[in-house]
Coordinates of C-alpha atoms in Angstrom, one line a residue:
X1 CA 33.8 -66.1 0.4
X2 CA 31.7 -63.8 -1.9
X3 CA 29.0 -65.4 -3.9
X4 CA 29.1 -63.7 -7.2
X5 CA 27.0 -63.7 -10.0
X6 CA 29.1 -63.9 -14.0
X7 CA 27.5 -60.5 -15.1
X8 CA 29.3 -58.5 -12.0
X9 CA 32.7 -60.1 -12.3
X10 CA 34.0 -56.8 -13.8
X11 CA 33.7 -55.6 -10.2
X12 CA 35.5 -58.1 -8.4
X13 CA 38.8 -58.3 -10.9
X14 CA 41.5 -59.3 -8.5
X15 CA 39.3 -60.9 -5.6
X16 CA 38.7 -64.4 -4.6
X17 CA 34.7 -65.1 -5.5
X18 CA 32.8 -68.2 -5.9
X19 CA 30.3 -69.0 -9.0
X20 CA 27.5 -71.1 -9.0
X21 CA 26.1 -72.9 -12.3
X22 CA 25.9 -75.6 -14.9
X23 CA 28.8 -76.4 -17.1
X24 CA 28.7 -75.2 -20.7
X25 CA 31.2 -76.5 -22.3
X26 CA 34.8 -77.9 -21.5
X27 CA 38.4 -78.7 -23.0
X28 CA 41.5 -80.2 -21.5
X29 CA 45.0 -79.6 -21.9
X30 CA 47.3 -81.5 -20.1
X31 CA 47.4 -80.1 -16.5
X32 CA 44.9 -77.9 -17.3
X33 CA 41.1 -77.8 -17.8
X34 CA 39.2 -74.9 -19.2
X35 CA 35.5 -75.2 -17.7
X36 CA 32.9 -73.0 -19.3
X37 CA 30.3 -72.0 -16.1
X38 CA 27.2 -70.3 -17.2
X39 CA 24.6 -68.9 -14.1
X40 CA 21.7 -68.0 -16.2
X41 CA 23.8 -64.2 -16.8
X42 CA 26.6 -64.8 -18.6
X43 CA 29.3 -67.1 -19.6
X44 CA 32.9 -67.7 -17.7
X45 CA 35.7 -69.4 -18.6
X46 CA 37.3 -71.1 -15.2
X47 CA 40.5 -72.2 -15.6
X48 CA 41.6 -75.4 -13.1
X49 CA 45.4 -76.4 -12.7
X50 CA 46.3 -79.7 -11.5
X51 CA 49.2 -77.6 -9.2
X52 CA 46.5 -75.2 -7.6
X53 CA 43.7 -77.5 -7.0
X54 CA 45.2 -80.9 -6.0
X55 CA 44.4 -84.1 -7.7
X56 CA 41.1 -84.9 -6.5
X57 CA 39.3 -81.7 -7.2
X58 CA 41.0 -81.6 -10.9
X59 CA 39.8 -85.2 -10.8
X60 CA 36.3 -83.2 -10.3
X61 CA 36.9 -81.0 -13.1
X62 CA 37.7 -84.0 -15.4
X63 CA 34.4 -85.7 -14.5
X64 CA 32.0 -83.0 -15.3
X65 CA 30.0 -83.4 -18.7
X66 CA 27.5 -81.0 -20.1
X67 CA 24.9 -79.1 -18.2
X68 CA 26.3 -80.8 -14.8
X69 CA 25.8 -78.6 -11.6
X70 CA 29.1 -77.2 -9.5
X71 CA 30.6 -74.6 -7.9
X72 CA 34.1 -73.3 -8.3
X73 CA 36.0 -70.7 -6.3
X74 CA 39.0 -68.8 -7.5
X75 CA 41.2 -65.9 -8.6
X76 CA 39.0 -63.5 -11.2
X77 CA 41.1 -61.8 -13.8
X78 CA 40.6 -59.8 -17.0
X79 CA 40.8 -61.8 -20.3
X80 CA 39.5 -60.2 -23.5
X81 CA 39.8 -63.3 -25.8
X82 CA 37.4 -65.4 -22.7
X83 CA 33.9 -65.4 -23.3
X84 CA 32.6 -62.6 -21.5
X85 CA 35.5 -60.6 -21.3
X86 CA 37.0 -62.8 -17.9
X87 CA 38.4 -65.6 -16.2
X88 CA 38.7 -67.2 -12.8
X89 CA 42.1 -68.7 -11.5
X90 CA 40.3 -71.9 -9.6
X91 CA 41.5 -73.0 -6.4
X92 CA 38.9 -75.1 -5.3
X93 CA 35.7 -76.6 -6.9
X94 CA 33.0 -78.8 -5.6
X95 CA 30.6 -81.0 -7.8
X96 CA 26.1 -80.5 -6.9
X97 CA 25.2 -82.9 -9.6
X98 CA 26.4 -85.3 -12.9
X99 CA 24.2 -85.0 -15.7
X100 CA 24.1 -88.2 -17.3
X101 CA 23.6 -88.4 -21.6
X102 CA 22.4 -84.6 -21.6
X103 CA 20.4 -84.8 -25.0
X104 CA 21.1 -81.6 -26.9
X105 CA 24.8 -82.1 -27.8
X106 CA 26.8 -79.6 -30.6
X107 CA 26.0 -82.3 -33.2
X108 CA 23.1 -81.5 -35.6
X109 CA 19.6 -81.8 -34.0
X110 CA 16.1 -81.3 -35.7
X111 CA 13.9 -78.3 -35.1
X112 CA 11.2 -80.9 -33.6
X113 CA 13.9 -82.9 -31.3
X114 CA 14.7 -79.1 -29.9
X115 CA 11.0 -78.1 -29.4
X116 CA 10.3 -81.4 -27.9
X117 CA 13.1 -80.6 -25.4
X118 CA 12.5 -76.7 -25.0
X119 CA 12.7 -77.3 -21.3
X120 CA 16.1 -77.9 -21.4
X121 CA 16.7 -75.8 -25.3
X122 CA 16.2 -72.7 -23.4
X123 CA 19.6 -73.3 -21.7
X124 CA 21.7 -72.8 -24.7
X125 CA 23.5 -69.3 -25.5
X126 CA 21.4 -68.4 -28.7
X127 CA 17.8 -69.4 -26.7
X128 CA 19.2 -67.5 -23.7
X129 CA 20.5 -64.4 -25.9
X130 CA 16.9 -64.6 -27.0
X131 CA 15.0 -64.5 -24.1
X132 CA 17.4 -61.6 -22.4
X133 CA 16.5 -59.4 -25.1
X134 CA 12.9 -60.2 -24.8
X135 CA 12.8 -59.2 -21.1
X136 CA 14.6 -56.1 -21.7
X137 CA 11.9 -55.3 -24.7
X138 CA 8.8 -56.1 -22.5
X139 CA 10.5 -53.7 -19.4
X140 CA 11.2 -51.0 -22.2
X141 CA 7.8 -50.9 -22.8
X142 CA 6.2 -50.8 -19.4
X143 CA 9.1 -48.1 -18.3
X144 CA 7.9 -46.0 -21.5
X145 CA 4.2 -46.0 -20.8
X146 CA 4.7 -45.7 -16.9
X147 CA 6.8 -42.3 -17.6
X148 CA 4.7 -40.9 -20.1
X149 CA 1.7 -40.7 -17.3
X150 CA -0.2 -44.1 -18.9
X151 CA -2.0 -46.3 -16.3
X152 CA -1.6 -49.4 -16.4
X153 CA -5.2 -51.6 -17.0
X154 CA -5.8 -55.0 -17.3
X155 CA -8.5 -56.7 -19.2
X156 CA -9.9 -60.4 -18.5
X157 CA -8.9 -63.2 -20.5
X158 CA -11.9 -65.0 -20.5
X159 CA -14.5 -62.5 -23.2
X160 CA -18.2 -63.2 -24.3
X161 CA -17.8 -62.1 -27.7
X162 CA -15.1 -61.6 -30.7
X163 CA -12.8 -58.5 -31.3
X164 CA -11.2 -59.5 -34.0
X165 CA -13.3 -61.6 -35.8
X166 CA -15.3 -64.5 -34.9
X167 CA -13.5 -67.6 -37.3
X168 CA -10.6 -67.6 -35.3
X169 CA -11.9 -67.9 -31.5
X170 CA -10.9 -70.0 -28.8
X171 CA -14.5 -71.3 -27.3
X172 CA -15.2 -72.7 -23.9
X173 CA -18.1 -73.2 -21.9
X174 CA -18.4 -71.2 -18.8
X175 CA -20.7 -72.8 -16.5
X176 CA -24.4 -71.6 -17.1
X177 CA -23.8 -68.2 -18.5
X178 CA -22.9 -70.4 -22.9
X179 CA -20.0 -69.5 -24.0
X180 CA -17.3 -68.4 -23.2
X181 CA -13.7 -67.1 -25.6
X182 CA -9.8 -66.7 -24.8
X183 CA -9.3 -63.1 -25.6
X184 CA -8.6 -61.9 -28.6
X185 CA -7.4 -58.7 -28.0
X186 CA -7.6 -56.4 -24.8
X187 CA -8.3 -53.4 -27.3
X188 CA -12.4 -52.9 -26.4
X189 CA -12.0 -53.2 -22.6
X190 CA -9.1 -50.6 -22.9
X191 CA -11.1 -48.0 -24.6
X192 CA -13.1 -47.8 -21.4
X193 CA -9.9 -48.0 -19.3
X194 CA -8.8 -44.5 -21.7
X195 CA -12.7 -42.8 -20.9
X196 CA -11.6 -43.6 -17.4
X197 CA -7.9 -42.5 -17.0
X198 CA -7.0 -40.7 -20.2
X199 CA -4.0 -43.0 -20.7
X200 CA -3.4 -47.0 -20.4
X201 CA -2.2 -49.5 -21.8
X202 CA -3.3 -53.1 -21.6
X203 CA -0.7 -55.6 -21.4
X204 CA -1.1 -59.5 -21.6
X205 CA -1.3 -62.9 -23.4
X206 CA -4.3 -62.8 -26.2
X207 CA -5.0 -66.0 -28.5
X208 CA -6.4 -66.7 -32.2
X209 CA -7.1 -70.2 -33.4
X210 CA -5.6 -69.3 -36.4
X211 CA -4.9 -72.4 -39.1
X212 CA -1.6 -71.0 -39.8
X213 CA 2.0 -72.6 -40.5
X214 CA 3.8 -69.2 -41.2
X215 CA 6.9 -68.2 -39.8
X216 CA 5.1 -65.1 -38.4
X217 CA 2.1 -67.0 -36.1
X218 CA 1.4 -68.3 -32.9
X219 CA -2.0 -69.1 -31.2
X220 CA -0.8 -67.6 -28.2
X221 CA 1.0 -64.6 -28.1
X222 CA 1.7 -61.4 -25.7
X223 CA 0.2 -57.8 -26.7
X224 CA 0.7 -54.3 -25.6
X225 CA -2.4 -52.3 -26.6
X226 CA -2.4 -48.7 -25.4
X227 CA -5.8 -46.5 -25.8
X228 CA -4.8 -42.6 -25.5
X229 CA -8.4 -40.1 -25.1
X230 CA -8.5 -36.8 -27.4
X231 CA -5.7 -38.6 -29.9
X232 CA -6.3 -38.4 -33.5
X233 CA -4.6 -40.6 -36.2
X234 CA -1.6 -38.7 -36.2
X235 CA -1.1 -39.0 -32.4
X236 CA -0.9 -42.2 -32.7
X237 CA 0.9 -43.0 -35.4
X238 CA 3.9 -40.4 -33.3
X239 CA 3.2 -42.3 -30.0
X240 CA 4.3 -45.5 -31.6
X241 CA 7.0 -43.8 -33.4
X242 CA 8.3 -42.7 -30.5
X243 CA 7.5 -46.0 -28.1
X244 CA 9.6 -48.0 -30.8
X245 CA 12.6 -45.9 -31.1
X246 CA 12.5 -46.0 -27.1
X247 CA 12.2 -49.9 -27.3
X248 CA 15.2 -50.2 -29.9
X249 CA 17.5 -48.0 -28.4
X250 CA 17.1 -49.3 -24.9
X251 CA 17.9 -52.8 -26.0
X252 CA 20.6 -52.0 -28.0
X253 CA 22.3 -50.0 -24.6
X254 CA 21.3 -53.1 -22.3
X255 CA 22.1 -56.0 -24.6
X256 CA 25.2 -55.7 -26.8
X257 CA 26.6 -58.8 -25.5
X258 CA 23.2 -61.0 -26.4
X259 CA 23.3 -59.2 -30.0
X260 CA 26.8 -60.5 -30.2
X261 CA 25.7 -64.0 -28.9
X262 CA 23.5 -63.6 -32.5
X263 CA 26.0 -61.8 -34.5
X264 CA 23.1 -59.7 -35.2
X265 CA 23.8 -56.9 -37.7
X266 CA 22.6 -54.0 -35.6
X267 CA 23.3 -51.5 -38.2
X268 CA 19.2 -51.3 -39.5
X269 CA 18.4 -51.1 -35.5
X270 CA 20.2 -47.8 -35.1
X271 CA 18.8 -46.1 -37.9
X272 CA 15.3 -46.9 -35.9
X273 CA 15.2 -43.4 -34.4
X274 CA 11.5 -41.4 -35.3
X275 CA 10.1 -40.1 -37.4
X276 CA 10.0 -42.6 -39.6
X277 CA 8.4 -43.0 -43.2
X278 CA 4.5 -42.7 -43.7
X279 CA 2.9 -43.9 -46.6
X280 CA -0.5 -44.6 -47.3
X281 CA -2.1 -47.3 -48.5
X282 CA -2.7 -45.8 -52.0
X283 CA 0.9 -45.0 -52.6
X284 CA 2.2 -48.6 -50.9
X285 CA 0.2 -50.5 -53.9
X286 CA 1.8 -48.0 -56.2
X287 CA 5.0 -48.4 -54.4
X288 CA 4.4 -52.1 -55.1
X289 CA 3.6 -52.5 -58.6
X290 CA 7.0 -50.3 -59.5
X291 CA 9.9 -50.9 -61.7
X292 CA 11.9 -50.6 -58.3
X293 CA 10.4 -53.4 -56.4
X294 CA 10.6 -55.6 -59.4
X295 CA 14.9 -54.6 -59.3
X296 CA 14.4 -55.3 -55.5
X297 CA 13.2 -58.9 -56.1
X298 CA 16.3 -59.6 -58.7
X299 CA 18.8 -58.2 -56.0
X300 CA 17.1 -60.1 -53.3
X301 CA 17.5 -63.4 -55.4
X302 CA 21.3 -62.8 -56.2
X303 CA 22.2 -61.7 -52.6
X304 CA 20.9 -65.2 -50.6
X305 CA 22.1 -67.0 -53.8
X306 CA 25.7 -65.7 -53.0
X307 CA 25.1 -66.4 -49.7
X308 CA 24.5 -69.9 -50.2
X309 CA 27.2 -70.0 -52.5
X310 CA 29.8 -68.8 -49.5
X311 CA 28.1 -70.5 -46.4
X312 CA 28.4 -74.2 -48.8
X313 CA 32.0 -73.1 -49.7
X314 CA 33.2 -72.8 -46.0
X315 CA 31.1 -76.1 -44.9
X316 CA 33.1 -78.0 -48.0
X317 CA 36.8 -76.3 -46.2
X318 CA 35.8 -76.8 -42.7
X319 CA 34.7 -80.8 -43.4
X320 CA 38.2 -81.1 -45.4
X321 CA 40.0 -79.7 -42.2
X322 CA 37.8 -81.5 -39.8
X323 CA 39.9 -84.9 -39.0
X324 CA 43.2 -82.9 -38.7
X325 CA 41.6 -80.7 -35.8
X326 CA 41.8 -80.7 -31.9
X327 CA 38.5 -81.3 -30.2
X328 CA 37.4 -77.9 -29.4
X329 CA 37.8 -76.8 -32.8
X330 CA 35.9 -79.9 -33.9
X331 CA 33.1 -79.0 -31.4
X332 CA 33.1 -75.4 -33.0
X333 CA 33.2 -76.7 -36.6
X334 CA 30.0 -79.5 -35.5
X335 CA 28.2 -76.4 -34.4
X336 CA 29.2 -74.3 -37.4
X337 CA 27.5 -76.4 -39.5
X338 CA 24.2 -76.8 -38.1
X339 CA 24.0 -72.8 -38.2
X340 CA 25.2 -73.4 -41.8
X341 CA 22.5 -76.1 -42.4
X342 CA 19.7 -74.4 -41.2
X343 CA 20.6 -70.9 -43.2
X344 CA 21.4 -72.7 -46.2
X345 CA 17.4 -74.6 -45.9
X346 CA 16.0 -71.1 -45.4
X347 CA 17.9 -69.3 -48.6
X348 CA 16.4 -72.6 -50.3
X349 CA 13.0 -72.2 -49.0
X350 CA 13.1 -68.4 -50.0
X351 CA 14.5 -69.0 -53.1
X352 CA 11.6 -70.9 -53.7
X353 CA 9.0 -68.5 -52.7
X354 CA 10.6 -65.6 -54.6
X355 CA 8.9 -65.9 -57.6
X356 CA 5.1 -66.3 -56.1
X357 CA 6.0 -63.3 -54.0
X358 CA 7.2 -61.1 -56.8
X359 CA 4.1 -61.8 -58.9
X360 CA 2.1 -61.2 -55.6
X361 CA 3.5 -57.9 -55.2
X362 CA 3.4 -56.7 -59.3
X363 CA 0.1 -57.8 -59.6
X364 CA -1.6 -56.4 -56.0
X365 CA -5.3 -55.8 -56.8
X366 CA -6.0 -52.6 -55.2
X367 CA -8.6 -52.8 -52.0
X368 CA -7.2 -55.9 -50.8
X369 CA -5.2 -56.6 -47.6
X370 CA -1.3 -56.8 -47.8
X371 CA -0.1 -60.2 -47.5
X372 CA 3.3 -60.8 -45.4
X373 CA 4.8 -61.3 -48.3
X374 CA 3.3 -58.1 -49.7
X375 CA 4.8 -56.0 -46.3
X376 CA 8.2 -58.0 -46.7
X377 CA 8.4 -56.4 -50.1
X378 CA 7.4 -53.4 -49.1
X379 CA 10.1 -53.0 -46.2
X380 CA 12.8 -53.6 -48.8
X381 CA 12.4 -49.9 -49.9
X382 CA 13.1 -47.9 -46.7
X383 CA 16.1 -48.7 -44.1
X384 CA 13.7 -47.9 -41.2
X385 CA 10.0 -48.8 -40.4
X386 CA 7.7 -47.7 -42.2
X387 CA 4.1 -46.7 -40.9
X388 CA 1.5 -47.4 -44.2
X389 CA -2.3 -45.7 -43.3
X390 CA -5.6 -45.3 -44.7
X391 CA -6.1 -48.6 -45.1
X392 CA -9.5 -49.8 -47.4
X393 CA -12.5 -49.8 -44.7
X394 CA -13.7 -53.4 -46.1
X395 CA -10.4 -54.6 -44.4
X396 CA -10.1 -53.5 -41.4
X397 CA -11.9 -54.2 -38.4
X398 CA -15.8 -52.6 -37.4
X399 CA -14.7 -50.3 -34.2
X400 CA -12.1 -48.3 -36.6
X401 CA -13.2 -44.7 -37.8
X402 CA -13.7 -43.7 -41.5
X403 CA -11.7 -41.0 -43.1
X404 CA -13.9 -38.1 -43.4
X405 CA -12.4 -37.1 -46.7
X406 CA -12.7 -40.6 -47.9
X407 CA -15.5 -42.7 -46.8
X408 CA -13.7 -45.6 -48.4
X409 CA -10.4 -45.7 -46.5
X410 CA -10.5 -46.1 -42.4
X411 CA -8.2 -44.1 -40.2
X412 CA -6.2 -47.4 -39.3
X413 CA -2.4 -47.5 -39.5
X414 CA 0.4 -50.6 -39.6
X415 CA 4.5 -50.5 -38.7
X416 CA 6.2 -52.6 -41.2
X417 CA 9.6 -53.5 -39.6
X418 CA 12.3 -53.6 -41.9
X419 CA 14.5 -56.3 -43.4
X420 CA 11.3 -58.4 -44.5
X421 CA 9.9 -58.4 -40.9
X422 CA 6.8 -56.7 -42.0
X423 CA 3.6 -55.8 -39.6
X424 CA 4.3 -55.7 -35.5
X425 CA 1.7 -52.8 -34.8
X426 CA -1.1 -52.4 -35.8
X427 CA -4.0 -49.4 -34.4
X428 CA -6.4 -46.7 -35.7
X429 CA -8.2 -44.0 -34.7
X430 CA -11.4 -45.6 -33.4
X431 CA -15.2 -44.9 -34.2
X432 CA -16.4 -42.4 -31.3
X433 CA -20.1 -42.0 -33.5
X434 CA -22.9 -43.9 -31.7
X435 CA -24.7 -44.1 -34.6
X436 CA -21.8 -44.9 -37.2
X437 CA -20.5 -47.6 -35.1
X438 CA -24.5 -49.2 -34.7
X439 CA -24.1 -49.6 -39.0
X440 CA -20.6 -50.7 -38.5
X441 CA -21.7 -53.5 -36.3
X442 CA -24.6 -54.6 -38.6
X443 CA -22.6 -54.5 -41.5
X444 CA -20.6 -56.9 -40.0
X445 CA -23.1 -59.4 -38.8
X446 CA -21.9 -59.0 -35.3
X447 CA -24.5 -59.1 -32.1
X448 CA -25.8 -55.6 -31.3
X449 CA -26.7 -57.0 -27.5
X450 CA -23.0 -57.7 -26.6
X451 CA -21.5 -55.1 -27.6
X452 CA -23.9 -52.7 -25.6
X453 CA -21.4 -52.0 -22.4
X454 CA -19.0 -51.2 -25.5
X455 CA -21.9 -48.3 -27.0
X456 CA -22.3 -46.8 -23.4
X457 CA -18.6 -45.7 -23.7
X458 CA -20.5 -43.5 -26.8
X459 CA -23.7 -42.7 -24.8
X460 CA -21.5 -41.6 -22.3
X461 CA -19.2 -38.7 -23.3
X462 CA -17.5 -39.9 -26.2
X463 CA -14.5 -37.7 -27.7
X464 CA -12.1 -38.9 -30.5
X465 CA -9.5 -41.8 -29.1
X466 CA -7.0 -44.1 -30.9
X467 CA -4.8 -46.6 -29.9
X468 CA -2.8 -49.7 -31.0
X469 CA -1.2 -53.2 -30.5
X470 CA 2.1 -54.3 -31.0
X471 CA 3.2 -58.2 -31.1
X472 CA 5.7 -58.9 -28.1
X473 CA 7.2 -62.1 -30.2
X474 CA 6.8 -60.3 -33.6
X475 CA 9.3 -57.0 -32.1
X476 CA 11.5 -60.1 -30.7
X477 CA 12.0 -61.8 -33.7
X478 CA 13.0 -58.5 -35.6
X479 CA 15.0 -57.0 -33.3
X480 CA 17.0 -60.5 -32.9
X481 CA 17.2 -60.8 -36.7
X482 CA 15.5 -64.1 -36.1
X483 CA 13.4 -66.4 -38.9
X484 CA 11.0 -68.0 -37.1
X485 CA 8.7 -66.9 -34.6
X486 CA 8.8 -70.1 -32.3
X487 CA 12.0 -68.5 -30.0
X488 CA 10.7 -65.6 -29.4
X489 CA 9.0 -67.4 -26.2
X490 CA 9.8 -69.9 -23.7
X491 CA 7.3 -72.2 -24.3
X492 CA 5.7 -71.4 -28.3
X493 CA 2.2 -72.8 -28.7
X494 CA 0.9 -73.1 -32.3
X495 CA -1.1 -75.3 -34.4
X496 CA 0.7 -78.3 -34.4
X497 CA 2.6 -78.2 -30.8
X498 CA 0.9 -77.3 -27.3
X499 CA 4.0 -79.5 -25.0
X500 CA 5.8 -79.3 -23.4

């Protein structure tokens, strides 16, 4: 007999196979028992009959409870109202392992009771939708860099100095040599890796000791940061046009079934096709102290405000139908509402942020940074990203290059995702001056002595370069339509949490 995995069913409709997994979920019916197996690819509904497998195995079938280990072997057919499209006729199945009192049930759990169990959370169909999508993102990107002739060049996670600042710095010491920090970005080292090969990109985890409770930060998160030679600003600001569309598109060919699993609205994700809007940073504050984002706010308050409306409404009709139901529809209606709970606390929570971000936004002094809330607002007036540039110099980091028409404004550029998702890349053209990156350096207060392997790429040959990073678990939690950045990874690590 054939060991099959649930993804390649579709290729075996008609033929005896055998599946290997965990149970999902299950329901009875009389002489029948409706098993849902997952594998880790899919979901399958295997349907047991007292008459086709005997007493004792649907004995077997009657015993297993949730997340138990078997193996079933049967008939696979083509059912478009089963979850993943088909079924299996079983004939014979064979219990590994009971689970006894699995903890995560359909009931209503805590967000802290589920990240104290995200060893076994990760087994569920929206953590597992999650993570699919996250894999195909991360092999987008390496197959778009590997076929566009970029080299692939890694850069040490243990660093002697800051990149990004030195306040938010992971310190260690490393035997007699002082300190040592978790990187911060793999940007400096790849600059030599572009003098080197023309091309690379670096690719790995990076780390800020950031006191932050947003929705939007981690302390440990996973970067792709290419550096591309002879590129000016407007190469890269096309590169990651063009990377982003690739990204988008790919996931939305490989994982319809996972965006389903989300009842994502993919309707913004195909509009993400380049070029997309550019606006600099002059006309974003303009763009942010209009009449129209002031009309954006009021729309923004009246649309979650009917959405709570509507999502209370069909809690108050599924709790007045709830005793009068079978069990399967109760187990639906129990997981129902904890989706309703949980969107109904976010509307409230945004509801209740509205009106600090709307007087953030009217009132933006000019030459400061853009808050999230700031980018959210700004994403709510294009149905695509948007790439802002020409940021303030006194903003943006020392290695950036100045805009030689404006010595004020640095040749840096963000992507602002859209629906409120706000900043997941951010690059620049960088300094290639010796001598203007010496001042930049001791206008910052940084150490001239560490950064001198970082001047020889000036000494050295320099010639204009750019390049940029883009958040792994920021482009997750977009493209998923998700609200909090903490399942965009298997195992999140932020200020308050480093378990399991």
């Amino acid at each position: 007999m054939v060991d099959v995995y649930i993804e390649q069913l579709s290729q075996h409709v008609g033929e005896s196979v055998t599946l290997k997994g965990w149970l999902y979920n299950s329901r009875s019916s009389g002489k029948l028992m409706f098993l849902i197996l997952r594998d880790g690819t899919g979901l399958c509904q295997c349907v047991a009959s007292l008459a086709d497998v005997g007493e004792e195995a649907f004995e077997t079938a009657k015993s297993l409870t949730q997340e138990s280990s078997f193996t079933v072997t049967g008939t696979v057919r083509k059912e478009d109202r089963a979850p993943g499209g088909y079924e299996m006729d079983v004939k014979e199945i064979e219990l590994v392992s009971l689970a006894h009192e699995y903890p995560i049930t359909p009931k209503e759990h805590g967000v802290e009771f589920l990240a104290d169990r995200r060893h076994l959370w990760v087994r569920s169909k929206r953590q597992w939708a999650i993570l699919r999508i996250r894999h195909s993102i991360i092999k987008a990107i390496r197959n778009f860099f590997d076929n566009n002739g970029f080299t692939l060049f890694d850069s040490p996670i243990l660093t002697p100095n800051a990149v990004e600042g030195t306040s938010t710095l992971f310190e260690t010491e490393y035997f007699d040599l002082g300190k040592a920090y978790l990187t911060q970005s793999g940007q400096l080292y790849g600059e030599a890796g572009a003098m080197a090969f023309g091309k690379i990109y670096v690719f790995g985890p990076t780390f800020r000791a950031e006191k932050s409770k947003t929705r939007r930060h981690l302390t440990e998160f996973w970067m792709v940061e290419p550096e591309m030679a002879w590129f000016d600003l407007n190469d890269d600001m096309k590169l990651a046009e063009d990377m982003m569309e690739y990204i988008v598109q790919t996931v939305l060919e490989e994982r319809k079934i996972e965006l389903e699993y989300l009842e994502r609205d993919t309707t913004v994700l195909q509009n993400v096709k380049a070029p997309f809007p550019r606006v600099s940073y002059d006309e974003a504050v303009d763009l942010l102290h209009s009449d129209k984002t002031k009309q954006l706010f009021e729309e923004r308050e009246k649309s979650i405000s009917e959405e709570k409306d509507a999502l209370l409404a069909e809690l108050e009709e599924n709790k007045a139908k709830y005793n009068q139901s079978k069990e399967h529809v109760k187990r639906r209606m129990d997981a129902r509402e904890i989706e309703i709970n949980s969107r109904v606390a976010e509307i409230e929570e945004e509801l209740g942020n509205l009106p600090q971000w709307r007087e953030s936004a009217l009132n933006f002094e000019r030459g400061n940074d853009f808050g999230g809330s700031d980018e959210t607002a700004l994403t709510w007036h294009f149905e695509k990203p948007i790439i802002v540039h020409r940021y303030p110099t006194a903003v943006k980091a020392f290695y950036m290059k100045r805009d030689p028409e404006n010595e004020e404004r640095a040749l840096a550029m963000d992507m602002l995702a859209p629906e409120g998702y706000g900043e997941v890349i951010g690059g620049s053209q960088r300094e290639d001056n010796i001598d203007y990156l010496l001042e930049r350096i001791k206008e910052h207060g940084l150490p001239q002595e560490v950064f001198e392997w970082f001047l020889d790429l000036r000494r050295y040959g320099s010639v204009p370069h750019s390049g940029f990073g883009l958040g792994i678990e920021r482009t997750v939690a977009w493209i998923c339509g998700l609200k909090h950045i903490r399942e965009t990874i298997p195992f999140p690590r932020m200020i308050y949490r480093n378990t399991p």
